[in-house]
Short mmCIF file of C-alpha atoms in Angstrom, two decimals:
data_model
loop_
_atom_site.label_atom_id
_atom_site.label_comp_id
_atom_site.label_asym_id
_atom_site.label_seq_id
_atom_site.Cartn_x
_atom_site.Cartn_y
_atom_site.Cartn_z
CA UNK I 231 -57.67 125.78 59.95
CA UNK I 232 -54.06 126.78 59.01
CA UNK I 233 -52.78 125.33 62.68
CA UNK I 234 -54.32 121.93 61.57
CA UNK I 235 -52.63 122.42 57.95
CA UNK I 236 -49.30 122.88 58.99
CA UNK I 237 -49.26 119.35 61.61
CA UNK I 238 -50.62 117.63 58.94
CA UNK I 239 -48.34 119.28 55.84
CA UNK I 240 -45.24 117.92 58.54
CA UNK I 241 -46.75 114.73 59.07
CA UNK I 242 -46.87 113.75 55.23
CA UNK I 243 -43.25 115.81 54.58
CA UNK I 244 -41.88 113.51 57.97
CA UNK I 245 -42.06 110.13 55.75
CA UNK I 246 -39.96 112.01 52.90
CA UNK I 247 -37.45 113.52 54.44
CA UNK I 248 -36.39 110.42 56.45
CA UNK I 249 -36.26 108.09 53.34
CA UNK I 250 -33.59 111.34 52.08
CA UNK I 251 -32.21 111.40 54.85
CA UNK I 252 -28.78 112.64 52.70
CA UNK I 253 -29.01 110.13 49.93
CA UNK I 254 -26.17 109.33 47.03
CA UNK I 255 -26.08 107.19 44.55
CA UNK I 256 -22.34 107.74 44.52
CA UNK I 257 -21.77 107.13 48.62
CA UNK I 258 -18.17 105.93 48.01
CA UNK I 259 -17.44 109.56 47.02
CA UNK I 260 -18.73 111.27 50.06
CA UNK I 261 -17.79 109.20 53.14
CA UNK I 262 -18.66 111.25 56.11
CA UNK I 263 -22.72 110.74 54.24
CA UNK I 264 -21.71 107.24 55.06
CA UNK I 265 -19.61 105.69 57.46
CA UNK I 266 -17.69 108.04 60.65
CA UNK I 267 -14.89 105.57 60.42
CA UNK I 268 -13.99 106.53 56.64
CA UNK I 269 -12.45 109.46 58.55
CA UNK I 270 -8.53 109.96 58.10
CA UNK I 271 -8.33 106.29 56.37
CA UNK I 272 -7.43 107.85 52.50
CA UNK I 273 -3.63 107.92 51.58
CA UNK I 274 -2.53 111.00 51.67
CA UNK I 275 -2.94 114.70 54.06
CA UNK I 276 -5.87 115.70 53.59
CA UNK I 277 -8.77 114.79 51.56
CA UNK I 278 -11.61 117.43 49.97
CA UNK I 279 -14.95 115.61 49.68
CA UNK I 280 -17.91 117.65 47.40
CA UNK I 281 -21.66 115.77 46.25
CA UNK I 282 -24.73 118.04 44.61
CA UNK I 283 -27.36 116.21 43.93
CA UNK I 284 -30.92 116.66 41.88
CA UNK I 285 -32.38 114.09 42.60
CA UNK I 286 -36.58 114.11 40.51
CA UNK I 287 -35.75 117.52 38.46
CA UNK I 288 -38.47 117.08 36.48
CA UNK I 289 -40.76 117.68 39.57
CA UNK I 290 -39.71 121.16 40.29
CA UNK I 291 -36.31 120.77 42.42
CA UNK I 292 -37.44 118.25 44.77
CA UNK I 293 -34.68 117.07 46.33
CA UNK I 294 -30.94 118.99 45.79
CA UNK I 295 -28.60 117.74 48.17
CA UNK I 296 -25.03 119.48 48.13
CA UNK I 297 -22.44 118.67 50.74
CA UNK I 298 -18.28 120.06 51.12
CA UNK I 299 -16.15 117.90 53.82
CA UNK I 300 -12.27 117.82 54.71
CA UNK I 301 -10.61 115.85 57.00
CA UNK I 302 -7.17 114.56 57.64
CA UNK I 303 -5.01 112.31 59.39
CA UNK I 304 -3.88 114.09 63.17
CA UNK I 305 -1.01 112.80 65.64
CA UNK I 306 1.33 111.35 63.88
CA UNK I 307 4.11 111.34 65.78
CA UNK I 308 1.64 109.88 69.04
CA UNK I 309 -0.08 106.69 67.63
CA UNK I 310 2.63 103.77 66.32
CA UNK I 311 2.94 103.49 62.30
CA UNK I 312 0.64 100.69 61.59
CA UNK I 313 -2.68 103.23 62.90
CA UNK I 314 -4.07 106.35 61.98
CA UNK I 315 -5.74 109.08 63.40
CA UNK I 316 -8.72 110.96 61.83
CA UNK I 317 -10.27 114.23 62.10
CA UNK I 318 -13.19 115.58 59.68
CA UNK I 319 -15.83 118.67 59.47
CA UNK I 320 -17.84 118.39 56.89
CA UNK I 321 -21.05 121.34 56.44
CA UNK I 322 -24.44 119.92 54.25
CA UNK I 323 -27.65 121.18 52.72
CA UNK I 324 -30.69 119.46 51.57
CA UNK I 325 -33.40 120.90 49.93
CA UNK I 326 -36.75 119.97 49.58
CA UNK I 327 -40.02 121.26 47.59
CA UNK I 328 -38.45 124.39 45.67
CA UNK I 329 -36.53 125.53 48.47
CA UNK I 330 -39.99 125.96 50.88
CA UNK I 331 -37.88 122.88 53.02
CA UNK I 332 -34.11 123.13 54.08
CA UNK I 333 -32.58 121.11 55.84
CA UNK I 334 -28.65 123.34 56.80
CA UNK I 335 -25.78 120.64 58.59
CA UNK I 336 -22.59 120.96 60.22
CA UNK I 337 -20.10 117.75 61.16
CA UNK I 338 -17.39 117.30 62.96
CA UNK I 339 -15.94 113.53 62.92
CA UNK I 340 -13.07 111.75 64.29
CA UNK I 341 -11.81 108.21 63.74
CA UNK I 342 -9.35 106.34 64.62
CA UNK I 343 -8.00 103.04 63.12
CA UNK I 344 -5.95 100.36 64.54
CA UNK I 345 -3.16 98.36 63.12
CA UNK I 346 -3.77 94.69 63.68
CA UNK I 347 -0.37 93.48 61.11
CA UNK I 348 3.07 94.93 61.73
CA UNK I 349 2.94 97.07 58.20
CA UNK I 350 -1.48 98.51 58.75
CA UNK I 351 -2.19 96.99 55.52
CA UNK I 352 -5.46 95.23 58.02
CA UNK I 353 -6.92 97.84 60.06
CA UNK I 354 -10.11 97.79 62.55
CA UNK I 355 -11.48 101.62 62.50
CA UNK I 356 -14.04 103.30 65.27
CA UNK I 357 -15.68 106.43 64.41
CA UNK I 358 -17.92 109.30 66.34
CA UNK I 359 -19.68 112.32 64.49
CA UNK I 360 -21.62 114.70 66.03
CA UNK I 361 -23.73 116.92 64.19
CA UNK I 362 -25.42 119.99 64.79
CA UNK I 363 -28.18 120.94 62.57
CA UNK I 364 -31.37 122.74 61.31
CA UNK I 365 -34.12 122.75 59.30
CA UNK I 366 -36.45 125.93 58.08
CA UNK I 367 -40.00 125.76 56.78
CA UNK I 368 -40.29 128.84 54.72
CA UNK I 369 -44.51 129.67 54.36
CA UNK I 370 -44.15 131.65 51.35
CA UNK I 371 -42.71 128.93 49.06
CA UNK I 372 -45.04 126.70 49.59
CA UNK I 373 -48.48 125.96 47.50
CA UNK I 374 -52.27 125.46 48.67
CA UNK I 375 -54.94 124.29 48.36
CA UNK I 376 -57.36 126.95 47.43
CA UNK I 377 -54.58 128.30 44.87
CA UNK I 378 -56.07 126.62 42.83
CA UNK I 379 -57.67 127.67 39.84
CA UNK I 380 -58.88 126.71 36.88
CA UNK I 381 -55.80 128.10 35.48
CA UNK I 382 -53.21 126.34 37.58
CA UNK I 383 -52.30 127.14 41.01
CA UNK I 384 -52.39 131.54 39.98
CA UNK I 385 -54.88 131.90 43.10
CA UNK I 386 -54.15 134.06 46.81
CA UNK I 387 -54.48 131.88 50.03
CA UNK I 388 -56.42 132.26 52.54
CA UNK I 389 -53.43 131.36 55.07
CA UNK I 390 -51.50 133.95 56.70
CA UNK I 391 -48.24 133.52 58.24
CA UNK I 392 -47.21 136.74 58.25
CA UNK I 393 -44.03 136.41 56.57
CA UNK I 394 -42.57 133.10 59.74
CA UNK I 395 -39.54 131.09 58.56
CA UNK I 396 -40.55 127.89 61.37
CA UNK I 397 -36.85 127.19 62.22
CA UNK I 398 -35.60 123.81 64.83
CA UNK I 399 -32.51 123.07 65.20
CA UNK I 400 -31.01 120.22 66.86
CA UNK I 401 -28.29 117.95 67.84
CA UNK I 402 -27.17 114.38 66.61
CA UNK I 403 -24.66 111.53 67.12
CA UNK I 404 -23.89 108.78 64.40
CA UNK I 405 -21.01 106.56 65.08
CA UNK I 406 -19.46 103.52 62.61
CA UNK I 407 -16.89 101.09 62.07
CA UNK I 408 -14.68 100.26 59.21
CA UNK I 409 -12.89 96.46 58.58
CA UNK I 410 -10.36 96.56 55.29
CA UNK I 411 -7.33 94.95 54.73
CA UNK I 412 -5.06 94.64 52.06
CA UNK I 413 -2.17 91.81 50.35
CA UNK I 414 -0.64 93.93 47.80
CA UNK I 415 -0.58 96.89 46.95
CA UNK I 416 -2.64 96.64 44.13
CA UNK I 417 -5.93 95.54 46.46
CA UNK I 418 -9.34 96.46 49.02
CA UNK I 419 -10.78 94.68 49.86
CA UNK I 420 -13.18 96.93 53.38
CA UNK I 421 -16.47 95.99 54.84
CA UNK I 422 -18.47 98.86 57.36
CA UNK I 423 -21.81 99.20 59.32
CA UNK I 424 -23.02 102.54 60.65
CA UNK I 425 -25.43 103.88 62.92
CA UNK I 426 -26.94 107.84 62.47
CA UNK I 427 -29.73 109.47 64.43
CA UNK I 428 -28.57 107.22 67.31
CA UNK I 429 -30.29 109.77 69.85
CA UNK I 430 -33.35 110.16 67.80
CA UNK I 431 -33.53 113.69 68.15
CA UNK I 432 -36.86 115.88 68.40
CA UNK I 433 -38.06 117.54 65.11
CA UNK I 434 -41.17 119.61 66.20
CA UNK I 435 -42.19 122.87 65.04
CA UNK I 436 -45.13 124.07 67.20
CA UNK I 437 -44.89 124.65 70.70
CA UNK I 438 -45.56 121.16 72.55
CA UNK I 439 -48.00 119.93 70.32
CA UNK I 440 -47.26 115.75 70.75
CA UNK I 441 -49.04 115.31 66.91
CA UNK I 442 -46.03 118.28 65.59
CA UNK I 443 -43.16 116.32 67.01
CA UNK I 444 -41.17 113.68 64.95
CA UNK I 445 -38.60 112.08 66.40
CA UNK I 446 -35.76 111.63 63.45
CA UNK I 447 -35.03 107.24 63.42
CA UNK I 448 -31.93 105.94 62.82
CA UNK I 449 -30.07 104.77 59.27
CA UNK I 450 -28.61 101.36 60.01
CA UNK I 451 -26.18 100.86 56.66
CA UNK I 452 -23.76 98.44 55.94
CA UNK I 453 -21.66 98.59 52.89
CA UNK I 454 -18.47 96.63 51.37
CA UNK I 455 -16.11 97.03 48.34
CA UNK I 456 -12.55 96.73 46.84
CA UNK I 457 -10.28 96.96 43.95
CA UNK I 458 -8.12 94.43 42.80
CA UNK I 459 -5.84 94.47 39.53
CA UNK I 460 -6.97 93.17 35.82
CA UNK I 461 -3.86 94.03 33.94
CA UNK I 462 -1.07 96.59 34.46
CA UNK I 463 -2.70 99.54 33.56
CA UNK I 464 -6.08 98.55 34.88
CA UNK I 465 -8.42 97.24 37.96
CA UNK I 466 -11.84 96.54 39.05
CA UNK I 467 -13.77 98.28 41.86
CA UNK I 468 -16.60 96.74 43.15
CA UNK I 469 -19.37 98.39 46.04
CA UNK I 470 -22.41 97.70 47.52
CA UNK I 471 -24.24 98.85 50.70
CA UNK I 472 -27.88 97.86 52.75
CA UNK I 473 -29.23 100.79 54.02
CA UNK I 474 -32.48 100.73 56.10
CA UNK I 475 -34.33 103.37 58.03
CA UNK I 476 -38.24 103.16 59.25
CA UNK I 477 -39.41 101.14 57.01
CA UNK I 478 -37.23 102.16 53.19
CA UNK I 479 -34.81 99.88 52.90
CA UNK I 480 -32.12 100.72 49.70
CA UNK I 481 -30.16 97.77 47.97
CA UNK I 482 -26.73 99.42 45.41
CA UNK I 483 -24.50 97.34 43.79
CA UNK I 484 -22.02 97.99 41.61
CA UNK I 485 -18.75 98.08 40.00
CA UNK I 486 -16.14 99.86 37.70
CA UNK I 487 -13.68 99.17 34.91
CA UNK I 488 -10.41 101.64 35.59
CA UNK I 489 -8.38 102.14 32.92
CA UNK I 490 -4.80 103.96 33.18
CA UNK I 491 -2.43 105.66 31.39
CA UNK I 492 0.31 104.23 32.69
CA UNK I 493 1.57 100.83 35.35
CA UNK I 494 -0.92 101.19 38.49
CA UNK I 495 1.95 99.16 40.47
CA UNK I 496 4.61 101.69 40.14
CA UNK I 497 2.87 105.06 38.77
CA UNK I 498 3.00 107.76 40.78
CA UNK I 499 -0.43 109.97 39.76
CA UNK I 500 -1.58 108.23 36.48
CA UNK I 501 -4.11 109.51 34.70
CA UNK I 502 -7.01 106.94 34.62
CA UNK I 503 -10.82 106.83 33.41
CA UNK I 504 -12.63 105.01 35.49
CA UNK I 505 -16.56 103.40 33.68
CA UNK I 506 -19.91 101.70 35.22
CA UNK I 507 -22.55 101.30 36.86
CA UNK I 508 -24.62 101.23 39.57
CA UNK I 509 -28.36 99.39 40.61
CA UNK I 510 -30.57 100.17 43.19
CA UNK I 511 -32.67 97.61 43.32
CA UNK I 512 -36.55 97.79 42.42
CA UNK I 513 -35.74 101.74 41.49
CA UNK I 514 -33.15 102.86 39.34
CA UNK I 515 -30.20 102.02 36.88
CA UNK I 516 -26.93 104.91 37.70
CA UNK I 517 -24.42 104.51 34.89
CA UNK I 518 -20.91 106.60 35.80
CA UNK I 519 -18.41 108.18 34.62
CA UNK I 520 -15.44 109.23 36.16
CA UNK I 521 -11.62 110.94 35.45
CA UNK I 522 -9.41 110.81 37.59
CA UNK I 523 -6.35 112.96 36.88
CA UNK I 524 -3.50 115.04 39.48
CA UNK I 525 -4.97 113.19 43.03
CA UNK I 526 -8.48 114.68 41.86
CA UNK I 527 -11.31 112.77 40.59
CA UNK I 528 -14.26 114.20 39.60
CA UNK I 529 -17.16 111.76 39.22
CA UNK I 530 -20.66 111.94 37.01
CA UNK I 531 -24.08 109.94 37.37
CA UNK I 532 -27.41 110.07 36.83
CA UNK I 533 -30.27 107.58 37.82
CA UNK I 534 -32.64 105.98 35.73
CA UNK I 535 -35.87 105.08 37.24
CA UNK I 536 -36.61 102.19 36.64
CA UNK I 537 -39.93 101.51 39.49
CA UNK I 538 -43.57 102.46 39.25
CA UNK I 539 -42.52 105.45 39.58
CA UNK I 540 -41.01 106.25 35.98
CA UNK I 541 -44.26 107.33 34.38
CA UNK I 542 -44.10 110.68 37.04
CA UNK I 543 -40.46 110.85 36.49
CA UNK I 544 -40.05 110.17 33.12
CA UNK I 545 -37.77 107.53 34.01
CA UNK I 546 -35.53 110.44 35.48
CA UNK I 547 -34.01 110.00 38.57
CA UNK I 548 -30.92 112.70 39.77
CA UNK I 549 -28.47 114.21 37.94
CA UNK I 550 -25.05 113.54 40.68
CA UNK I 551 -21.86 115.15 40.56
CA UNK I 552 -19.09 114.17 42.67
CA UNK I 553 -15.77 115.93 43.58
CA UNK I 554 -12.50 114.32 45.81
CA UNK I 555 -9.29 115.86 46.25
CA UNK I 556 -6.65 114.15 48.05
CA UNK I 557 -3.29 116.27 48.68
CA UNK I 558 0.16 113.44 48.31
CA UNK I 559 3.88 114.49 49.30
CA UNK I 560 5.57 113.99 46.19
CA UNK I 561 6.75 110.22 46.09
CA UNK I 562 3.89 108.86 48.66
CA UNK I 563 2.94 105.68 47.56
CA UNK I 564 1.28 104.15 50.58
CA UNK I 565 -1.30 101.69 52.05
CA UNK I 566 -3.91 100.85 49.61
CA UNK I 567 -7.30 102.83 50.84
CA UNK I 568 -10.70 102.52 50.44
CA UNK I 569 -12.27 104.19 46.83
CA UNK I 570 -15.28 102.48 46.03
#
Protein backbone atom coordinates (compact mmCIF):
# COMPACT_ATOMS: atom_id res chain seq x y z
CA UNK A 1 0.00 0.00 0.00
CA UNK A 2 2.76 2.41 0.94
CA UNK A 3 4.69 1.78 -2.27
CA UNK A 4 1.55 2.25 -4.35
CA UNK A 5 0.80 5.55 -2.60
CA UNK A 6 4.31 6.93 -3.13
CA UNK A 7 4.30 6.03 -6.82
CA UNK A 8 0.87 7.61 -7.25
CA UNK A 9 1.96 10.70 -5.31
CA UNK A 10 5.04 11.30 -7.43
CA UNK A 11 3.20 10.61 -10.68
CA UNK A 12 0.75 13.39 -9.79
CA UNK A 13 3.46 15.64 -8.40
CA UNK A 14 5.51 15.38 -11.60
CA UNK A 15 2.76 17.16 -13.51
CA UNK A 16 3.18 20.13 -11.15
CA UNK A 17 6.96 19.99 -11.12
CA UNK A 18 7.50 20.44 -14.87
CA UNK A 19 5.07 23.35 -14.89
CA UNK A 20 7.03 24.96 -12.06
CA UNK A 21 10.41 24.69 -13.75
CA UNK A 22 11.75 27.77 -11.99
CA UNK A 23 9.12 30.26 -12.77
CA UNK A 24 9.65 34.00 -12.31
CA UNK A 25 7.25 36.76 -13.25
CA UNK A 26 10.30 39.05 -13.26
CA UNK A 27 11.99 36.80 -15.82
CA UNK A 28 14.01 39.80 -17.02
CA UNK A 29 15.67 40.00 -13.57
CA UNK A 30 16.81 36.35 -13.56
CA UNK A 31 19.03 36.15 -16.66
CA UNK A 32 20.64 32.74 -16.10
CA UNK A 33 17.32 30.92 -15.57
CA UNK A 34 15.95 32.54 -18.73
CA UNK A 35 18.78 31.94 -21.20
CA UNK A 36 22.41 30.77 -20.74
CA UNK A 37 23.32 33.18 -23.58
CA UNK A 38 22.78 36.09 -21.15
CA UNK A 39 26.00 35.05 -19.37
CA UNK A 40 28.36 38.03 -19.43
CA UNK A 41 25.94 40.17 -21.43
CA UNK A 42 25.88 43.41 -19.44
CA UNK A 43 27.76 46.69 -19.19
CA UNK A 44 30.23 46.17 -16.33
CA UNK A 45 32.82 43.89 -14.80
CA UNK A 46 30.57 41.70 -12.61
CA UNK A 47 26.85 41.10 -12.13
CA UNK A 48 25.27 39.71 -8.97
CA UNK A 49 21.60 38.73 -9.07
CA UNK A 50 19.14 37.30 -6.55
CA UNK A 51 15.47 36.38 -6.78
CA UNK A 52 12.79 35.28 -4.33
CA UNK A 53 9.29 34.07 -5.24
CA UNK A 54 6.49 32.82 -2.99
CA UNK A 55 3.70 31.50 -5.22
CA UNK A 56 0.16 30.90 -3.91
CA UNK A 57 1.02 31.95 -0.32
CA UNK A 58 -2.53 31.16 0.79
CA UNK A 59 -1.95 27.45 0.03
CA UNK A 60 0.61 26.81 2.81
CA UNK A 61 3.81 27.83 0.97
CA UNK A 62 2.90 25.85 -2.14
CA UNK A 63 6.01 26.97 -4.09
CA UNK A 64 8.95 29.00 -2.79
CA UNK A 65 11.84 29.63 -5.19
CA UNK A 66 15.11 31.46 -4.51
CA UNK A 67 18.16 32.03 -6.71
CA UNK A 68 21.59 33.66 -6.46
CA UNK A 69 23.98 34.11 -9.38
CA UNK A 70 27.18 35.81 -10.44
CA UNK A 71 28.56 36.27 -13.94
CA UNK A 72 31.37 38.29 -15.48
CA UNK A 73 33.31 38.76 -18.74
CA UNK A 74 36.55 36.80 -19.07
CA UNK A 75 39.68 36.80 -21.24
CA UNK A 76 39.19 40.41 -22.30
CA UNK A 77 42.75 40.61 -23.60
CA UNK A 78 42.30 37.54 -25.80
CA UNK A 79 39.00 38.37 -27.51
CA UNK A 80 38.42 41.21 -29.96
CA UNK A 81 37.14 44.55 -28.68
CA UNK A 82 33.72 44.03 -30.25
CA UNK A 83 33.32 40.52 -28.75
CA UNK A 84 32.44 39.38 -25.24
CA UNK A 85 33.06 36.07 -23.50
CA UNK A 86 31.24 35.47 -20.23
CA UNK A 87 31.35 32.96 -17.36
CA UNK A 88 28.68 32.53 -14.71
CA UNK A 89 27.60 30.46 -11.71
CA UNK A 90 24.19 30.09 -10.14
CA UNK A 91 22.61 28.28 -7.20
CA UNK A 92 18.91 28.04 -6.56
CA UNK A 93 16.30 26.10 -4.66
CA UNK A 94 12.69 25.32 -5.43
CA UNK A 95 10.57 24.06 -2.53
CA UNK A 96 6.97 22.93 -2.69
CA UNK A 97 4.31 21.45 -0.39
CA UNK A 98 5.63 23.49 2.57
CA UNK A 99 9.16 22.13 2.06
CA UNK A 100 8.19 18.45 1.68
CA UNK A 101 9.69 18.49 -1.84
CA UNK A 102 12.95 20.39 -2.33
CA UNK A 103 14.99 20.86 -5.50
CA UNK A 104 18.53 22.23 -5.17
CA UNK A 105 20.56 23.21 -8.21
CA UNK A 106 24.06 24.44 -9.00
CA UNK A 107 24.82 25.69 -12.52
CA UNK A 108 27.89 26.81 -14.43
CA UNK A 109 27.43 28.63 -17.74
CA UNK A 110 29.49 30.27 -20.43
CA UNK A 111 28.55 32.35 -23.46
CA UNK A 112 30.41 33.94 -26.33
CA UNK A 113 28.98 37.07 -27.94
CA UNK A 114 30.34 37.75 -31.41
CA UNK A 115 30.34 41.36 -32.58
CA UNK A 116 28.64 41.76 -35.97
CA UNK A 117 29.78 45.35 -36.44
CA UNK A 118 32.97 47.28 -35.76
CA UNK A 119 31.86 48.74 -32.43
CA UNK A 120 30.05 45.68 -31.07
CA UNK A 121 26.67 47.43 -30.95
CA UNK A 122 25.22 44.31 -32.60
CA UNK A 123 26.19 40.94 -31.13
CA UNK A 124 25.11 37.34 -31.60
CA UNK A 125 25.66 35.20 -28.52
CA UNK A 126 25.62 31.46 -27.89
CA UNK A 127 25.57 30.05 -24.37
CA UNK A 128 25.82 26.63 -22.71
CA UNK A 129 24.95 25.69 -19.15
CA UNK A 130 25.53 22.56 -17.11
CA UNK A 131 23.46 21.97 -13.97
CA UNK A 132 23.81 19.54 -11.06
CA UNK A 133 20.34 18.91 -9.64
CA UNK A 134 19.34 17.24 -6.40
CA UNK A 135 15.77 16.46 -5.34
CA UNK A 136 14.80 15.48 -1.81
CA UNK A 137 11.45 14.23 -0.53
CA UNK A 138 10.82 14.51 3.22
CA UNK A 139 7.98 12.07 4.07
CA UNK A 140 7.73 13.36 7.66
CA UNK A 141 6.44 16.66 6.20
CA UNK A 142 3.69 14.96 4.18
CA UNK A 143 0.06 14.55 5.28
CA UNK A 144 -1.82 11.38 4.40
CA UNK A 145 -5.48 10.56 3.91
CA UNK A 146 -5.72 8.30 6.99
CA UNK A 147 -4.72 11.26 9.19
CA UNK A 148 -8.01 13.03 8.44
CA UNK A 149 -10.35 13.31 11.43
CA UNK A 150 -13.43 15.47 12.16
CA UNK A 151 -10.96 18.01 13.62
CA UNK A 152 -8.77 18.07 10.52
CA UNK A 153 -5.51 16.23 9.73
CA UNK A 154 -4.78 15.44 13.36
CA UNK A 155 -4.69 11.63 13.47
CA UNK A 156 -1.68 9.30 13.16
CA UNK A 157 -0.76 7.67 9.88
CA UNK A 158 -0.16 3.98 9.20
CA UNK A 159 2.54 4.86 6.67
CA UNK A 160 6.02 4.04 7.97
CA UNK A 161 9.13 5.67 6.46
CA UNK A 162 11.65 5.17 9.30
CA UNK A 163 12.83 8.75 8.89
CA UNK A 164 14.00 8.02 5.34
CA UNK A 165 14.58 10.94 2.97
CA UNK A 166 14.09 10.05 -0.68
CA UNK A 167 16.83 11.64 -2.76
CA UNK A 168 17.83 11.72 -6.42
CA UNK A 169 20.55 13.63 -8.28
CA UNK A 170 21.05 14.18 -11.99
CA UNK A 171 22.96 16.32 -14.49
CA UNK A 172 21.21 18.71 -16.85
CA UNK A 173 22.28 20.47 -20.07
CA UNK A 174 20.86 23.82 -21.27
CA UNK A 175 21.69 26.11 -24.21
CA UNK A 176 20.56 29.34 -25.82
CA UNK A 177 21.03 31.99 -28.52
CA UNK A 178 20.75 35.76 -28.10
CA UNK A 179 20.80 38.55 -30.68
CA UNK A 180 21.06 42.15 -29.46
CA UNK A 181 21.49 45.44 -31.27
CA UNK A 182 21.65 49.19 -30.57
CA UNK A 183 21.63 52.14 -32.92
CA UNK A 184 22.69 54.62 -30.20
CA UNK A 185 23.68 54.50 -26.54
CA UNK A 186 20.06 55.23 -25.61
CA UNK A 187 18.34 52.15 -27.04
CA UNK A 188 18.62 48.39 -27.33
CA UNK A 189 16.66 45.56 -28.93
CA UNK A 190 17.15 41.86 -28.26
CA UNK A 191 15.61 38.49 -29.04
CA UNK A 192 16.61 35.04 -27.92
CA UNK A 193 15.70 31.38 -27.67
CA UNK A 194 16.71 28.92 -24.98
CA UNK A 195 16.26 25.19 -24.45
CA UNK A 196 16.55 23.65 -20.99
CA UNK A 197 16.78 19.91 -20.11
CA UNK A 198 18.19 19.03 -23.54
CA UNK A 199 19.31 15.62 -22.27
CA UNK A 200 15.89 14.86 -20.65
CA UNK A 201 17.33 13.62 -17.33
CA UNK A 202 15.55 10.88 -15.42
CA UNK A 203 13.94 11.48 -12.06
CA UNK A 204 13.63 8.14 -10.26
CA UNK A 205 13.05 7.38 -6.59
CA UNK A 206 11.95 3.76 -6.14
CA UNK A 207 14.56 1.34 -7.46
CA UNK A 208 14.05 0.29 -11.06
CA UNK A 209 10.26 0.45 -11.06
CA UNK A 210 9.25 1.92 -14.42
CA UNK A 211 6.25 3.71 -12.92
CA UNK A 212 8.57 5.58 -10.57
CA UNK A 213 10.60 7.11 -13.43
CA UNK A 214 9.83 10.55 -14.81
CA UNK A 215 11.71 12.06 -17.75
CA UNK A 216 12.15 15.79 -17.27
CA UNK A 217 10.69 17.35 -20.40
CA UNK A 218 12.63 20.02 -22.37
CA UNK A 219 11.55 23.62 -21.84
CA UNK A 220 11.77 25.95 -24.85
CA UNK A 221 11.53 29.71 -24.36
CA UNK A 222 11.33 32.50 -26.94
CA UNK A 223 11.89 35.98 -25.51
CA UNK A 224 12.42 39.51 -26.78
CA UNK A 225 12.46 43.09 -25.56
CA UNK A 226 14.09 46.47 -25.70
CA UNK A 227 14.19 50.00 -24.40
CA UNK A 228 13.72 53.35 -26.11
CA UNK A 229 14.16 57.00 -25.02
CA UNK A 230 10.99 58.98 -24.33
CA UNK A 231 12.68 62.17 -23.11
CA UNK A 232 16.09 63.20 -21.79
CA UNK A 233 15.44 61.58 -18.41
CA UNK A 234 12.88 58.87 -19.24
CA UNK A 235 12.64 55.65 -21.25
CA UNK A 236 10.21 52.86 -22.02
CA UNK A 237 11.26 49.27 -21.40
CA UNK A 238 9.28 46.35 -22.86
CA UNK A 239 9.71 42.58 -22.86
CA UNK A 240 7.83 39.38 -23.60
CA UNK A 241 8.30 35.64 -23.57
CA UNK A 242 6.60 32.47 -24.66
CA UNK A 243 7.62 29.29 -22.86
CA UNK A 244 6.52 25.71 -23.47
CA UNK A 245 7.24 22.53 -21.51
CA UNK A 246 5.32 19.31 -22.20
CA UNK A 247 1.65 20.39 -22.02
CA UNK A 248 2.37 23.56 -20.02
CA UNK A 249 2.58 26.91 -21.82
CA UNK A 250 2.85 30.53 -20.74
CA UNK A 251 2.94 33.88 -22.51
CA UNK A 252 4.05 37.00 -20.62
CA UNK A 253 4.05 40.52 -22.07
CA UNK A 254 4.46 43.97 -20.56
CA UNK A 255 6.71 46.90 -19.85
CA UNK A 256 7.84 49.58 -17.44
CA UNK A 257 8.35 53.33 -17.65
CA UNK A 258 11.68 54.65 -16.35
CA UNK A 259 12.02 58.11 -14.81
CA UNK A 260 15.56 59.21 -13.90
CA UNK A 261 16.85 62.06 -11.76
CA UNK A 262 19.39 63.07 -14.43
CA UNK A 263 19.87 63.03 -18.18
CA UNK A 264 20.15 59.36 -19.20
CA UNK A 265 22.49 60.22 -22.07
CA UNK A 266 25.14 61.92 -19.93
CA UNK A 267 24.72 60.80 -16.30
CA UNK A 268 26.98 57.99 -15.13
CA UNK A 269 24.73 56.39 -12.50
CA UNK A 270 21.39 58.20 -12.34
CA UNK A 271 18.82 57.15 -9.77
CA UNK A 272 15.76 55.80 -11.56
CA UNK A 273 12.24 54.72 -10.69
CA UNK A 274 10.51 52.09 -12.83
CA UNK A 275 6.76 51.54 -12.78
CA UNK A 276 4.84 49.16 -15.01
CA UNK A 277 3.07 45.85 -15.33
CA UNK A 278 3.28 42.52 -17.12
CA UNK A 279 0.50 40.10 -17.93
CA UNK A 280 0.65 36.32 -17.98
CA UNK A 281 -2.09 35.65 -20.50
CA UNK A 282 -5.02 33.75 -19.07
CA UNK A 283 -3.46 33.64 -15.61
CA UNK A 284 -2.35 36.85 -13.86
CA UNK A 285 -1.81 40.60 -13.94
CA UNK A 286 1.63 41.52 -12.54
CA UNK A 287 2.11 45.09 -11.25
CA UNK A 288 5.82 45.96 -10.97
CA UNK A 289 7.95 48.67 -9.39
CA UNK A 290 11.72 49.03 -9.21
CA UNK A 291 14.31 51.44 -7.85
CA UNK A 292 17.80 51.77 -9.39
CA UNK A 293 20.61 53.51 -7.51
CA UNK A 294 24.42 53.21 -7.23
CA UNK A 295 24.53 50.20 -9.60
CA UNK A 296 21.80 48.40 -7.60
CA UNK A 297 18.35 47.63 -8.93
CA UNK A 298 15.65 46.33 -6.57
CA UNK A 299 12.37 45.13 -8.06
CA UNK A 300 9.10 44.03 -6.51
CA UNK A 301 6.03 42.50 -8.13
CA UNK A 302 2.85 40.74 -7.12
CA UNK A 303 0.79 38.37 -9.24
CA UNK A 304 -2.92 39.14 -9.12
CA UNK A 305 -4.52 35.88 -10.17
CA UNK A 306 -7.13 36.24 -12.93
CA UNK A 307 -7.63 32.57 -13.87
CA UNK A 308 -10.25 30.10 -12.64
CA UNK A 309 -7.91 29.41 -9.69
CA UNK A 310 -8.59 32.88 -8.25
CA UNK A 311 -11.35 31.55 -5.95
CA UNK A 312 -8.98 29.15 -4.18
CA UNK A 313 -6.03 31.57 -4.26
CA UNK A 314 -8.20 34.58 -3.31
CA UNK A 315 -6.71 36.27 -6.42
CA UNK A 316 -3.24 36.02 -4.84
CA UNK A 317 -0.79 34.55 -7.27
CA UNK A 318 2.66 35.26 -5.90
CA UNK A 319 4.99 37.80 -4.32
CA UNK A 320 8.37 38.32 -5.98
CA UNK A 321 11.51 40.26 -5.12
CA UNK A 322 14.63 40.75 -7.26
CA UNK A 323 18.02 42.36 -6.70
CA UNK A 324 20.71 43.03 -9.29
CA UNK A 325 24.09 44.68 -8.71
CA UNK A 326 26.45 45.47 -11.59
CA UNK A 327 30.00 46.54 -10.80
CA UNK A 328 31.33 49.21 -13.16
CA UNK A 329 34.71 50.95 -13.29
CA UNK A 330 34.53 54.73 -12.63
CA UNK A 331 33.62 56.63 -15.79
CA UNK A 332 32.31 53.51 -17.51
CA UNK A 333 29.49 53.93 -20.04
CA UNK A 334 29.73 51.08 -22.48
CA UNK A 335 27.55 49.42 -25.08
CA UNK A 336 23.85 49.26 -24.18
CA UNK A 337 22.77 45.77 -23.14
CA UNK A 338 19.44 44.00 -22.59
CA UNK A 339 17.85 45.24 -19.40
CA UNK A 340 14.19 44.20 -19.40
